[in-house]
Amino acid sequence: MPRISIIIPALNEAAAFPATLAPLQQLRARGHEVVVVDGGSVDGTPEVARPMADQVIASPRGRAAQQNAGAAVATGDVLLFLHADTLLPPDADHLVLGGLRTTGRGWGRFDVRLSGAAPGLRVVERMIGLRSRVTGIATGDQAIFVRADWFRRAGGFPAIPLMEDVALSTALKRLGPPLCLRERVTTSSRRWEERGIARTILLMWRLRLAYALGADPARLADRYR
């Protein structure tokens, strides 16, 4: 049976990490692998992660660098990139492996559920799923998964501070269309709630448009922060 390596970039996630890692123990029991890549935490994140991960490694800070480092040591046939504030459905391994096998596709992503209760977040969820289906582009919140050989053929994540998920999706689209699973991962809605839902939507649209028009990802990262 093919194995999945779940790669989680982390930075100062000690308080929240147990909630993310605990559900993954079922997947580890079924033979899959959890790789945590720490980007220089000062709160003890690696120590919290070690009992609940197969590998805990260090990397220069930045999601692209950390995820590439995790992919370099992963032993699975499929790589699944999971944000530290995102929860997979319990049967994620069956959904991913079964979907890739039956469709013959090499990569894909989940639909997303935002954790908050505000009605506007339900609209955001639907917009994320629709946009992804129409464009064939996935974002990191959707738990991108990809066959290890496809990841290497695509060149991995580019060394940019923002939009690395969009860039990887664009490269993978050249190899084949994504598998768009309707089952949902649950990700934190904190960003949307703190900044305001409408304001965050407008910001993300502006950043993606600027990136598509050739803007410097470093400057976009500054605007995002």
CSV table of C-alpha atoms in Angstrom, one decimal:
chain,number,residue,atom,x,y,z
A,1,MET,CA,0.0,0.0,0.0
A,2,PRO,CA,1.4,3.5,-0.8
A,3,ARG,CA,2.4,5.6,2.1
A,4,ILE,CA,1.7,9.3,2.7
A,5,SER,CA,4.3,11.6,4.3
A,6,ILE,CA,2.4,14.5,6.1
A,7,ILE,CA,4.8,17.5,6.1
A,8,ILE,CA,4.0,20.2,8.6
A,9,PRO,CA,6.0,23.5,8.7
A,10,ALA,CA,6.0,25.0,12.2
A,11,LEU,CA,7.1,28.1,14.0
A,12,ASN,CA,6.2,28.7,17.7
A,13,GLU,CA,3.3,26.3,17.6
A,14,ALA,CA,3.8,24.6,21.0
A,15,ALA,CA,0.5,25.6,22.5
A,16,ALA,CA,-1.7,24.6,19.5
A,17,PHE,CA,0.4,21.7,18.1
A,18,PRO,CA,-1.1,18.9,20.2
A,19,ALA,CA,-4.5,19.5,18.7
A,20,THR,CA,-3.1,19.2,15.2
A,21,LEU,CA,-0.9,16.2,15.8
A,22,ALA,CA,-3.1,14.1,17.9
A,23,PRO,CA,-5.6,13.2,15.1
A,24,LEU,CA,-2.6,12.2,12.9
A,25,GLN,CA,-1.7,9.3,15.2
A,26,GLN,CA,-4.4,7.2,13.6
A,27,LEU,CA,-2.7,7.7,10.2
A,28,ARG,CA,0.7,6.9,11.7
A,29,ALA,CA,-0.8,3.7,13.1
A,30,ARG,CA,-1.9,2.8,9.5
A,31,GLY,CA,1.7,3.2,8.3
A,32,HIS,CA,1.9,6.8,7.2
A,33,GLU,CA,4.5,9.3,8.3
A,34,VAL,CA,4.4,12.7,10.0
A,35,VAL,CA,7.4,15.0,9.4
A,36,VAL,CA,7.5,18.3,11.3
A,37,VAL,CA,9.9,21.0,10.0
A,38,ASP,CA,10.7,23.6,12.6
A,39,GLY,CA,11.7,27.1,11.4
A,40,GLY,CA,13.5,28.3,14.6
A,41,SER,CA,10.8,28.1,17.3
A,42,VAL,CA,11.7,29.5,20.7
A,43,ASP,CA,8.7,28.0,22.6
A,44,GLY,CA,9.6,24.3,22.6
A,45,THR,CA,7.7,23.3,19.5
A,46,PRO,CA,10.2,20.6,18.5
A,47,GLU,CA,10.0,19.0,22.0
A,48,VAL,CA,6.2,19.0,21.8
A,49,ALA,CA,6.2,17.5,18.4
A,50,ARG,CA,8.7,14.6,18.8
A,51,PRO,CA,6.4,12.1,20.6
A,52,MET,CA,3.8,12.6,17.9
A,53,ALA,CA,6.0,12.7,14.8
A,54,ASP,CA,8.2,10.3,12.9
A,55,GLN,CA,10.7,13.0,12.1
A,56,VAL,CA,11.3,16.5,13.5
A,57,ILE,CA,13.9,18.4,11.6
A,58,ALA,CA,15.1,22.0,11.5
A,59,SER,CA,15.2,24.3,8.5
A,60,PRO,CA,15.6,28.0,7.7
A,61,ARG,CA,12.4,29.9,8.3
A,62,GLY,CA,9.8,30.2,5.6
A,63,ARG,CA,7.0,27.8,4.4
A,64,ALA,CA,8.7,27.2,1.1
A,65,ALA,CA,12.1,26.3,2.6
A,66,GLN,CA,10.5,24.3,5.4
A,67,GLN,CA,8.2,22.3,3.1
A,68,ASN,CA,11.0,21.5,0.7
A,69,ALA,CA,13.2,20.4,3.6
A,70,GLY,CA,10.5,18.1,4.8
A,71,ALA,CA,10.0,16.7,1.3
A,72,ALA,CA,13.7,16.0,1.0
A,73,VAL,CA,13.6,13.6,4.0
A,74,ALA,CA,10.1,12.2,3.5
A,75,THR,CA,9.9,8.5,2.7
A,76,GLY,CA,6.3,8.3,1.5
A,77,ASP,CA,5.0,7.8,-2.0
A,78,VAL,CA,2.7,10.8,-1.6
A,79,LEU,CA,3.5,14.1,0.1
A,80,LEU,CA,0.8,16.0,1.9
A,81,PHE,CA,1.6,19.5,3.1
A,82,LEU,CA,-0.4,20.5,6.1
A,83,HIS,CA,-0.4,23.9,7.9
A,84,ALA,CA,0.0,23.8,11.6
A,85,ASP,CA,-3.5,25.2,12.2
A,86,THR,CA,-5.3,22.8,9.9
A,87,LEU,CA,-7.0,19.4,10.7
A,88,LEU,CA,-7.4,16.6,8.2
A,89,PRO,CA,-10.5,14.4,8.1
A,90,PRO,CA,-10.0,11.1,9.9
A,91,ASP,CA,-10.0,9.1,6.6
A,92,ALA,CA,-7.7,11.4,4.7
A,93,ASP,CA,-5.4,8.6,3.7
A,94,HIS,CA,-8.2,6.6,2.0
A,95,LEU,CA,-9.5,9.8,0.3
A,96,VAL,CA,-6.1,10.8,-1.1
A,97,LEU,CA,-4.8,7.4,-2.1
A,98,GLY,CA,-8.1,6.2,-3.4
A,99,GLY,CA,-8.7,9.3,-5.3
A,100,LEU,CA,-5.3,9.4,-7.0
A,101,ARG,CA,-5.5,5.7,-7.9
A,102,THR,CA,-9.0,5.8,-9.4
A,103,THR,CA,-8.5,9.1,-11.3
A,104,GLY,CA,-4.9,8.5,-12.3
A,105,ARG,CA,-4.1,12.1,-11.3
A,106,GLY,CA,-0.8,13.1,-9.6
A,107,TRP,CA,-1.9,15.8,-7.2
A,108,GLY,CA,-4.8,17.5,-5.6
A,109,ARG,CA,-6.3,19.3,-2.6
A,110,PHE,CA,-9.3,19.2,-0.2
A,111,ASP,CA,-12.2,21.6,0.1
A,112,VAL,CA,-11.9,23.8,3.3
A,113,ARG,CA,-14.0,24.5,6.4
A,114,LEU,CA,-13.1,27.6,8.4
A,115,SER,CA,-13.3,27.1,12.1
A,116,GLY,CA,-15.3,30.1,13.1
A,117,ALA,CA,-19.1,30.4,13.3
A,118,ALA,CA,-19.7,33.7,11.5
A,119,PRO,CA,-22.1,33.3,8.5
A,120,GLY,CA,-19.7,35.2,6.3
A,121,LEU,CA,-17.1,32.4,6.7
A,122,ARG,CA,-19.5,30.0,5.0
A,123,VAL,CA,-19.4,32.3,2.0
A,124,VAL,CA,-15.6,32.4,2.1
A,125,GLU,CA,-15.4,28.6,2.2
A,126,ARG,CA,-17.6,28.3,-0.9
A,127,MET,CA,-15.6,30.9,-2.8
A,128,ILE,CA,-12.3,29.2,-2.0
A,129,GLY,CA,-13.7,25.9,-3.3
A,130,LEU,CA,-15.2,27.4,-6.4
A,131,ARG,CA,-12.1,29.5,-7.3
A,132,SER,CA,-9.9,26.4,-6.9
A,133,ARG,CA,-12.1,24.3,-9.2
A,134,VAL,CA,-12.3,27.0,-11.9
A,135,THR,CA,-8.6,27.9,-11.9
A,136,GLY,CA,-7.0,24.5,-10.9
A,137,ILE,CA,-4.9,26.4,-8.3
A,138,ALA,CA,-4.8,25.2,-4.7
A,139,THR,CA,-3.7,27.1,-1.6
A,140,GLY,CA,-1.8,25.8,1.4
A,141,ASP,CA,-4.9,25.9,3.6
A,142,GLN,CA,-6.4,23.2,1.4
A,143,ALA,CA,-3.7,20.6,2.3
A,144,ILE,CA,-2.1,20.1,-1.1
A,145,PHE,CA,-1.0,16.5,-1.7
A,146,VAL,CA,1.2,15.3,-4.6
A,147,ARG,CA,2.9,12.1,-5.7
A,148,ALA,CA,6.6,12.4,-4.6
A,149,ASP,CA,7.8,12.0,-8.2
A,150,TRP,CA,5.5,14.7,-9.5
A,151,PHE,CA,6.7,17.1,-6.7
A,152,ARG,CA,10.3,16.5,-7.9
A,153,ARG,CA,9.3,17.0,-11.6
A,154,ALA,CA,7.6,20.3,-10.7
A,155,GLY,CA,10.7,21.5,-9.0
A,156,GLY,CA,9.2,21.7,-5.5
A,157,PHE,CA,8.2,25.0,-3.9
A,158,PRO,CA,10.0,28.0,-5.3
A,159,ALA,CA,12.1,30.0,-2.8
A,160,ILE,CA,9.7,32.9,-2.5
A,161,PRO,CA,8.2,34.3,0.8
A,162,LEU,CA,4.5,34.3,-0.4
A,163,MET,CA,2.5,32.6,-3.1
A,164,GLU,CA,4.7,29.5,-3.0
A,165,ASP,CA,1.5,27.3,-3.0
A,166,VAL,CA,0.2,29.1,-6.1
A,167,ALA,CA,3.5,28.8,-7.8
A,168,LEU,CA,3.7,25.0,-7.1
A,169,SER,CA,0.1,24.5,-8.2
A,170,THR,CA,0.9,26.3,-11.5
A,171,ALA,CA,3.8,24.0,-12.1
A,172,LEU,CA,1.8,20.9,-11.2
A,173,LYS,CA,-1.0,22.0,-13.6
A,174,ARG,CA,1.4,21.7,-16.4
A,175,LEU,CA,1.8,18.0,-15.5
A,176,GLY,CA,-1.9,17.4,-15.1
A,177,PRO,CA,-5.1,18.7,-13.5
A,178,PRO,CA,-5.7,18.5,-9.7
A,179,LEU,CA,-7.9,16.0,-7.9
A,180,CYS,CA,-10.4,18.3,-6.1
A,181,LEU,CA,-11.8,16.4,-3.1
A,182,ARG,CA,-15.1,17.7,-1.8
A,183,GLU,CA,-14.3,16.4,1.7
A,184,ARG,CA,-13.0,19.2,3.9
A,185,VAL,CA,-10.1,20.0,6.0
A,186,THR,CA,-10.7,22.4,8.9
A,187,THR,CA,-8.5,25.4,9.2
A,188,SER,CA,-8.3,28.3,11.6
A,189,SER,CA,-10.4,31.3,10.8
A,190,ARG,CA,-8.4,33.6,13.0
A,191,ARG,CA,-6.9,35.6,10.1
A,192,TRP,CA,-10.3,36.3,8.7
A,193,GLU,CA,-11.8,37.3,12.0
A,194,GLU,CA,-8.9,39.5,13.1
A,195,ARG,CA,-8.6,41.4,9.8
A,196,GLY,CA,-12.3,41.4,8.8
A,197,ILE,CA,-13.8,39.0,6.3
A,198,ALA,CA,-14.4,41.5,3.5
A,199,ARG,CA,-11.1,43.2,4.0
A,200,THR,CA,-9.2,39.9,3.9
A,201,ILE,CA,-11.0,38.8,0.7
A,202,LEU,CA,-10.0,42.1,-1.0
A,203,LEU,CA,-6.5,41.9,0.2
A,204,MET,CA,-6.0,38.3,-1.1
A,205,TRP,CA,-7.6,39.2,-4.5
A,206,ARG,CA,-5.2,42.2,-4.8
A,207,LEU,CA,-2.2,40.1,-3.9
A,208,ARG,CA,-3.0,37.3,-6.3
A,209,LEU,CA,-3.7,39.7,-9.1
A,210,ALA,CA,-0.4,41.5,-8.4
A,211,TYR,CA,1.5,38.2,-8.3
A,212,ALA,CA,-0.1,37.2,-11.7
A,213,LEU,CA,1.0,40.5,-13.1
A,214,GLY,CA,4.6,39.8,-12.0
A,215,ALA,CA,4.9,41.7,-8.7
A,216,ASP,CA,7.8,40.8,-6.5
A,217,PRO,CA,6.7,38.2,-3.9
A,218,ALA,CA,8.9,39.8,-1.2
A,219,ARG,CA,6.9,43.0,-1.5
A,220,LEU,CA,3.7,41.1,-1.6
A,221,ALA,CA,4.7,39.4,1.6
A,222,ASP,CA,5.3,42.7,3.3
A,223,ARG,CA,1.8,43.9,2.2
A,224,TYR,CA,0.3,40.6,3.5
A,225,ARG,CA,1.8,41.1,6.9
